[in-house]
């Protein structure tokens, strides 16, 4: 796969490369990759996330499975005490108001049925799976440290939904408004080697 030279390569960290087979394009957002995967013409493309970009224009890439763009992931901050769980929920909601997360997310305060970790209360943060790295970095940046036990990942969110938890409170968290290209704009620009 041959990638084009880009100006200010560090701007591309966290964006995606889409390998169409005969050509590749650099600089897609996660939302734009999801749009490409919805198309019959592009659903077989290979996806790479740009993790590092050197000043000389070289990228460190990590392959990303197509399926990842259709899953939800998340973090469950477990507490045995309902008051502590509610405090985690309120604190995380307040943090998200002051410093919005990198993507849309849903926040639940829930009571979980007894299981491996006992009868617990949890603050549950659910988001698109392709944003796991960014959400982890955001939580570290804002200094959120909730829960006595923390579980995370796609399988834990799937299990959470299957538990039929008693959701006591819920809130939608919004990211900062970004400029999204429409489906038509994304499809019209697929032959451009540099997307932004």
Steps between C-alpha positions, in 0.01 A plus 500: 500500500647832394398805699526859380726761659303732727570838653508507881482122546434535875150632416410154368558315827173329598359517147470207260643367176260313272656255256261463209716232337622690194562822695507634857381820665624665820310713749156348552312540829336199667159626388617519139644147516160378622337668200744331260430161657127546441563512125498176302782639286738562792404249770799275422756778556768469766513750785801629693514745787789746512661468844818697447613743238863602465617840378647326195147398397511133598203351682470219751178319412287240676253287307138529610236233437196620303268354763637741760301779336170330581566419869465693822762489769512652843611505858313379807607667826367261768423604858347295781361820646214676318601843631857464369369384161267801480793729586704342216209553261455867597875566488539346153195690370641828636842430349340434160319836519827685565722294269290311243603146406655430159179339371136466592441267793228379732538508877291272725470466875384143543450225752628168372362161601720283720776330306872442504568838656204478737199727518640830378413845387682638199566811303501377141656696214407366152647629173586388144772234516728681257550770766646278775846661487362853491256440787776349714723800431212737579429334836867523591520864389197603710626293796191286547560211741172328575400158621642242739530265202509607135421280200506604140472396139249380247419174679430676830251735333333204329478321836364816664216518247424130555481548877193722464640733763273732693601836350432768761624799302623555146656787313620563147851646484588709196838565348608837371328579171715388211467572135368181346498438132182362354480152351500655153814705575683194639409285198588779253849539649613133515756551222670782691815363667487758782155553652582801722 
